[in-house]
Amino acid sequence: MNSRLSVRLSRLLNMIPYFIAHPGISAAEAAADLGVTSKQLMSDLNQLWMCGLPGYGPGDLIDLSFSEESIEVTFSAGIDRPLRLTSTEATALLVALRSIVDMPGMVDPTAAHAAIAKIESAIVGGSAAEPGHARIPPPEAPAVATVRSALARQRALALVYYSASRDVVTERVVDPIRIVLVDNMSYLQAWCRQAEGVRLFRFDRIEAATELDEPARPPSHATEESAALDLFQDDPAVPLARLRIHGDYAWVLDQYPMHRVAVNADGSLEATMRFATLDWMARLLLGFGAGVTVLGPPDLVAAVRERSNAALAAYAAAGFEEAG
């Protein structure tokens, strides 16, 4: 809770100089720049105009004129400059920028490299690098740039996407919601009109993207901050494994996209899990040993049994050769 409040306080304090520098900006544009939803931005603005100098009289409080169409600071209460970074904060920001600059879609690489150069210059107390000596960022993939543009302009997208779960390339129209980072991979979260649900599209699997000349219209419930970022949607087209999990192995439910369906009298659990291919799922399950038993489907049961027998035969052969 304290961490979230600290993040919000920093955002609030930096909003005033931002809006002074961008008078009349719309809520949608400001939300995109600041990395929050329009709903969160309006909540922050309502909080801001109740802040100000000690005494908190009408002439001391921050004053703003704001609506969805336009935001303008009419009195800043002296907060005219962004917060200054300490050396520790600047170093942490550099580490964060460097860690995400090569992740497609997360940031504009040109802007990120420029920010890195400025922060590095500020830390060492020198001047910014001359334009001719500045490091040139690698070019951004066209599909990635198109997705970021469509998200900023709130436009729908036509995607050509490789679906690893089905090993097929599909074409679909989506309404972008946001870009997210999950397990060190960047994804576009969007409302898929074909599936009629929220989906995550991994950037390195987007083969082509076309920004459409129509606004993005994801349903309101799909754009909430609390919307689930489930990488493994319950798609009936993807095979479903049925598993019995020993009580001592209940931790696997937290580590893998499994859904618990029953608790047995002996403490074991029954769960389901979608999987892409038999080979991959069989390898995963064999790694659990006796802790997880496959109940279905039959082809997965057969694949696990076949691999188990092959492994036992290999061990037996190795033991015989050593004994001989």
Coordinates of C-alpha atoms in Angstrom, one line a residue:
M1 CA 0.0 0.0 0.0
N2 CA 2.8 2.5 1.0
S3 CA 4.6 1.7 -2.3
R4 CA 1.5 2.5 -4.4
L5 CA 0.9 5.7 -2.4
S6 CA 4.6 6.7 -3.0
V7 CA 4.3 6.1 -6.7
R8 CA 1.1 8.1 -6.9
L9 CA 2.6 11.0 -4.9
S10 CA 5.6 11.2 -7.3
R11 CA 3.2 11.2 -10.3
L12 CA 1.0 13.9 -8.8
L13 CA 4.0 16.2 -8.1
N14 CA 5.4 15.7 -11.6
M15 CA 2.0 16.3 -13.2
I16 CA 2.0 20.1 -12.6
P17 CA 5.1 20.9 -14.7
Y18 CA 3.9 18.4 -17.3
F19 CA 0.5 20.2 -17.7
I20 CA 2.2 23.6 -17.7
A21 CA 4.4 22.4 -20.6
H22 CA 1.3 21.0 -22.4
P23 CA -1.5 23.5 -21.9
G24 CA -4.9 22.3 -23.2
I25 CA -3.8 18.7 -23.8
S26 CA -6.7 16.1 -23.8
A27 CA -7.1 13.6 -21.0
A28 CA -6.6 10.7 -23.5
E29 CA -3.3 12.1 -24.7
A30 CA -2.0 12.9 -21.2
A31 CA -3.0 9.5 -19.9
A32 CA -1.0 7.9 -22.8
D33 CA 2.1 10.0 -22.0
L34 CA 1.9 9.4 -18.3
G35 CA 1.2 5.7 -18.6
V36 CA -2.1 5.6 -16.8
T37 CA -5.7 5.1 -17.8
S38 CA -8.0 8.1 -18.4
K39 CA -10.0 7.1 -15.4
Q40 CA -6.9 7.1 -13.1
L41 CA -5.8 10.5 -14.6
M42 CA -9.1 12.1 -13.8
S43 CA -8.9 10.7 -10.3
D44 CA -5.4 12.2 -9.9
L45 CA -6.6 15.6 -11.2
N46 CA -9.4 15.6 -8.6
Q47 CA -6.7 14.9 -6.0
L48 CA -4.3 17.6 -7.3
W49 CA -6.6 20.6 -7.0
M50 CA -7.0 19.9 -3.3
C51 CA -3.2 20.1 -2.8
G52 CA -1.0 23.1 -2.2
L53 CA 1.0 25.1 0.3
P54 CA 0.6 24.9 4.1
G55 CA -2.4 26.8 5.3
Y56 CA -4.5 25.4 2.4
G57 CA -6.5 28.5 1.8
P58 CA -8.2 29.1 -1.6
G59 CA -5.2 31.2 -2.8
D60 CA -2.7 28.5 -1.8
L61 CA -4.2 25.4 -3.4
I62 CA -3.2 24.2 -6.9
D63 CA -5.9 25.2 -9.3
L64 CA -6.7 23.5 -12.6
S65 CA -9.3 23.7 -15.3
F66 CA -9.8 20.2 -16.6
S67 CA -12.2 17.9 -18.6
E68 CA -11.8 15.0 -21.0
E69 CA -11.1 17.5 -23.8
S70 CA -8.7 19.9 -22.2
I71 CA -6.5 20.2 -19.1
E72 CA -4.8 23.4 -18.0
V73 CA -3.0 24.6 -14.8
T74 CA -4.3 28.0 -13.7
F75 CA -2.3 28.2 -10.5
S76 CA 0.7 26.0 -9.7
A77 CA 1.3 26.9 -6.0
G78 CA 5.0 27.1 -6.8
I79 CA 5.4 23.6 -8.2
D80 CA 6.8 24.7 -11.6
R81 CA 9.6 22.2 -12.0
P82 CA 9.8 18.4 -12.0
L83 CA 11.3 16.6 -9.0
R84 CA 15.1 16.4 -9.2
L85 CA 16.6 12.9 -9.2
T86 CA 19.1 11.9 -6.6
S87 CA 22.1 9.9 -7.7
T88 CA 20.5 6.7 -6.5
E89 CA 17.3 7.5 -8.2
A90 CA 19.0 8.4 -11.5
T91 CA 21.0 5.1 -11.4
A92 CA 17.9 3.1 -10.8
L93 CA 16.2 4.9 -13.7
L94 CA 19.1 4.1 -15.9
V95 CA 19.0 0.4 -15.0
A96 CA 15.3 0.3 -15.7
L97 CA 15.6 2.1 -19.0
R98 CA 18.4 -0.2 -20.2
S99 CA 16.4 -3.3 -19.2
I100 CA 13.4 -2.3 -21.2
V101 CA 14.8 -0.4 -24.2
D102 CA 15.4 -3.6 -26.1
M103 CA 12.0 -5.1 -25.3
P104 CA 9.8 -4.4 -28.4
G105 CA 6.9 -2.0 -27.8
M106 CA 7.7 -1.0 -24.3
V107 CA 9.2 2.4 -25.1
D108 CA 10.1 4.5 -28.1
P109 CA 13.7 3.4 -28.5
T110 CA 14.8 6.8 -29.9
A111 CA 13.4 8.6 -26.9
A112 CA 14.7 6.0 -24.5
H113 CA 18.2 6.3 -25.8
A114 CA 18.1 10.1 -25.7
A115 CA 16.9 9.9 -22.0
I116 CA 19.7 7.5 -21.1
A117 CA 22.2 9.9 -22.6
K118 CA 20.8 12.9 -20.7
I119 CA 20.7 11.0 -17.4
E120 CA 24.3 9.7 -17.9
S121 CA 25.4 13.2 -18.7
A122 CA 23.7 14.6 -15.6
I123 CA 25.2 11.9 -13.3
V124 CA 28.8 12.7 -14.4
G125 CA 28.1 16.4 -14.5
G126 CA 29.1 16.9 -18.1
S127 CA 27.2 18.2 -21.1
A128 CA 25.0 16.1 -23.4
A129 CA 26.8 14.3 -26.2
E130 CA 27.2 16.2 -29.5
P131 CA 24.6 15.1 -32.1
G132 CA 27.3 13.6 -34.3
H133 CA 28.6 11.5 -31.4
A134 CA 25.3 10.3 -30.0
R135 CA 24.7 6.6 -30.0
I136 CA 22.2 5.6 -32.7
P137 CA 19.5 3.3 -31.4
P138 CA 18.7 0.2 -33.5
P139 CA 15.7 0.6 -35.8
E140 CA 12.4 -0.4 -34.4
A141 CA 10.5 -3.2 -36.2
P142 CA 7.7 -1.8 -38.5
A143 CA 5.0 -3.9 -36.8
V144 CA 6.1 -2.7 -33.3
A145 CA 6.1 1.0 -34.4
T146 CA 2.6 0.5 -35.9
V147 CA 1.2 -1.0 -32.7
R148 CA 2.6 1.8 -30.6
S149 CA 1.2 4.4 -33.0
A150 CA -2.2 2.8 -33.0
L151 CA -2.3 2.6 -29.2
A152 CA -1.3 6.3 -28.9
R153 CA -3.9 7.4 -31.5
Q154 CA -6.5 5.0 -30.1
R155 CA -7.0 3.2 -33.4
A156 CA -8.0 -0.3 -34.2
L157 CA -5.4 -2.7 -35.6
A158 CA -5.3 -5.6 -38.1
L159 CA -2.7 -8.1 -37.0
V160 CA -1.0 -11.1 -38.6
Y161 CA -0.1 -13.1 -35.6
Y162 CA 1.7 -16.4 -35.0
S163 CA -0.2 -18.4 -32.3
A164 CA 2.2 -20.7 -30.6
S165 CA -0.5 -22.7 -28.8
R166 CA -2.0 -23.8 -32.1
D167 CA 1.1 -23.5 -34.3
V168 CA -0.8 -21.4 -36.9
V169 CA -0.7 -17.9 -38.3
T170 CA -3.9 -16.0 -37.9
E171 CA -5.3 -12.7 -39.0
R172 CA -7.5 -10.7 -36.7
V173 CA -8.7 -7.2 -35.9
V174 CA -8.1 -6.0 -32.3
D175 CA -8.8 -2.9 -30.2
P176 CA -5.5 -2.0 -28.4
I177 CA -5.8 -1.4 -24.6
R178 CA -2.2 -1.2 -23.3
I179 CA 1.3 -2.6 -23.5
V180 CA 2.4 -4.8 -20.7
L181 CA 5.5 -6.7 -19.5
V182 CA 5.0 -10.3 -18.3
D183 CA 7.9 -12.6 -17.4
N184 CA 10.4 -10.3 -19.2
M185 CA 8.3 -10.5 -22.4
S186 CA 6.4 -7.5 -23.9
Y187 CA 2.8 -8.0 -25.0
L188 CA 0.0 -5.9 -26.5
Q189 CA -3.1 -6.3 -24.4
A190 CA -6.1 -5.9 -26.7
W191 CA -9.8 -6.8 -27.2
C192 CA -9.8 -9.4 -30.0
R193 CA -13.0 -9.0 -32.1
Q194 CA -12.6 -12.5 -33.4
A195 CA -12.4 -14.2 -30.0
E196 CA -14.7 -11.6 -28.3
G197 CA -12.3 -11.3 -25.3
V198 CA -9.2 -9.8 -24.0
R199 CA -6.0 -11.3 -25.4
L200 CA -2.3 -10.8 -25.0
F201 CA -0.2 -10.7 -28.2
R202 CA 3.5 -11.2 -27.8
F203 CA 5.4 -8.6 -29.8
D204 CA 7.9 -11.0 -31.3
R205 CA 5.1 -13.1 -32.7
I206 CA 3.3 -10.2 -34.4
E207 CA 4.4 -10.7 -38.1
A208 CA 2.6 -7.6 -39.5
A209 CA 0.3 -4.8 -38.2
T210 CA -1.8 -2.3 -40.0
E211 CA -3.4 0.7 -38.3
L212 CA -7.0 1.0 -39.3
D213 CA -8.9 4.2 -40.0
E214 CA -11.4 3.5 -37.2
P215 CA -11.3 4.2 -33.5
A216 CA -10.5 1.4 -31.0
R217 CA -13.5 0.5 -29.0
P218 CA -12.7 -2.1 -26.4
P219 CA -15.5 -2.8 -23.9
S220 CA -15.3 -0.7 -20.7
H221 CA -14.8 -3.8 -18.5
A222 CA -11.8 -4.8 -20.6
T223 CA -9.9 -1.5 -20.0
E224 CA -10.0 -1.6 -16.2
E225 CA -6.6 -1.7 -14.4
S226 CA -7.7 -4.9 -12.7
A227 CA -8.5 -6.7 -16.0
A228 CA -6.8 -10.1 -15.9
L229 CA -3.6 -10.5 -17.9
D230 CA -4.1 -14.2 -18.5
L231 CA -1.7 -15.6 -21.1
F232 CA -3.6 -18.9 -21.2
Q233 CA -7.2 -18.1 -22.1
D234 CA -9.7 -20.9 -21.8
D235 CA -9.8 -21.5 -25.5
P236 CA -11.7 -24.8 -26.3
A237 CA -9.6 -25.1 -29.5
V238 CA -6.5 -25.8 -27.3
P239 CA -6.1 -29.3 -25.8
L240 CA -7.0 -29.7 -22.1
A241 CA -5.1 -31.9 -19.7
R242 CA -6.7 -33.4 -16.6
L243 CA -4.3 -34.0 -13.8
R244 CA -4.2 -35.5 -10.3
I245 CA -1.6 -33.6 -8.1
H246 CA -0.2 -35.1 -4.9
G247 CA -0.8 -32.8 -1.9
D248 CA 3.0 -32.2 -1.5
Y249 CA 3.0 -30.8 -5.1
A250 CA 0.2 -28.2 -4.6
W251 CA 2.8 -25.5 -5.4
V252 CA 2.6 -26.3 -9.1
L253 CA -0.8 -24.6 -9.1
D254 CA 1.0 -21.3 -8.4
Q255 CA 3.8 -21.9 -10.9
Y256 CA 1.7 -23.1 -14.0
P257 CA -1.6 -22.0 -15.6
M258 CA -3.6 -24.7 -13.9
H259 CA -7.2 -24.5 -12.7
R260 CA -8.1 -26.5 -9.6
V261 CA -11.4 -28.4 -10.0
A262 CA -11.5 -30.7 -7.0
V263 CA -9.9 -31.7 -3.7
N264 CA -9.8 -35.5 -2.9
A265 CA -10.2 -37.1 0.5
D266 CA -6.5 -38.1 0.5
G267 CA -5.4 -34.5 0.1
S268 CA -4.6 -34.8 -3.6
L269 CA -5.9 -32.2 -6.0
E270 CA -7.5 -32.5 -9.5
A271 CA -6.8 -29.7 -12.0
T272 CA -6.9 -28.9 -15.7
M273 CA -4.3 -27.2 -17.9
R274 CA -4.3 -26.1 -21.5
F275 CA -1.3 -27.1 -23.5
A276 CA 0.2 -26.5 -27.0
T277 CA 1.7 -29.8 -28.0
L278 CA 1.8 -33.4 -26.7
D279 CA 5.6 -33.5 -26.7
W280 CA 5.9 -30.3 -24.6
M281 CA 3.2 -31.3 -22.1
A282 CA 4.6 -34.8 -21.7
R283 CA 8.1 -33.4 -21.0
L284 CA 6.7 -31.0 -18.4
L285 CA 4.7 -33.8 -16.6
L286 CA 7.6 -36.2 -16.5
G287 CA 9.6 -33.6 -14.7
F288 CA 7.2 -33.9 -11.8
G289 CA 7.8 -37.6 -11.3
A290 CA 5.1 -39.3 -9.2
G291 CA 3.9 -35.9 -7.9
V292 CA 1.5 -35.4 -10.9
T293 CA -0.5 -38.1 -12.6
V294 CA -2.2 -37.7 -16.0
L295 CA -5.9 -38.5 -16.1
G296 CA -6.6 -37.4 -19.7
P297 CA -6.9 -37.0 -22.5
P298 CA -5.9 -40.5 -23.7
D299 CA -3.3 -39.4 -26.2
L300 CA -1.5 -37.4 -23.5
V301 CA -1.7 -40.4 -21.1
A302 CA -0.2 -42.6 -23.9
A303 CA 2.6 -40.1 -24.6
V304 CA 3.6 -39.9 -20.9
R305 CA 3.5 -43.7 -20.6
E306 CA 5.6 -44.1 -23.7
R307 CA 8.3 -41.6 -22.6
S308 CA 8.3 -43.2 -19.1
N309 CA 8.9 -46.7 -20.5
A310 CA 11.6 -45.4 -22.8
A311 CA 13.4 -43.7 -19.9
L312 CA 13.2 -46.8 -17.7
A313 CA 14.5 -48.9 -20.6
A314 CA 17.4 -46.5 -21.1
Y315 CA 18.3 -46.6 -17.4
A316 CA 18.1 -50.4 -17.4
A317 CA 20.4 -50.6 -20.4
A318 CA 22.9 -48.3 -18.8
G319 CA 22.9 -50.2 -15.6
F320 CA 23.4 -53.5 -17.5
E321 CA 26.3 -52.1 -19.4
E322 CA 28.0 -50.8 -16.3
A323 CA 27.5 -54.1 -14.5
G324 CA 29.0 -56.0 -17.4

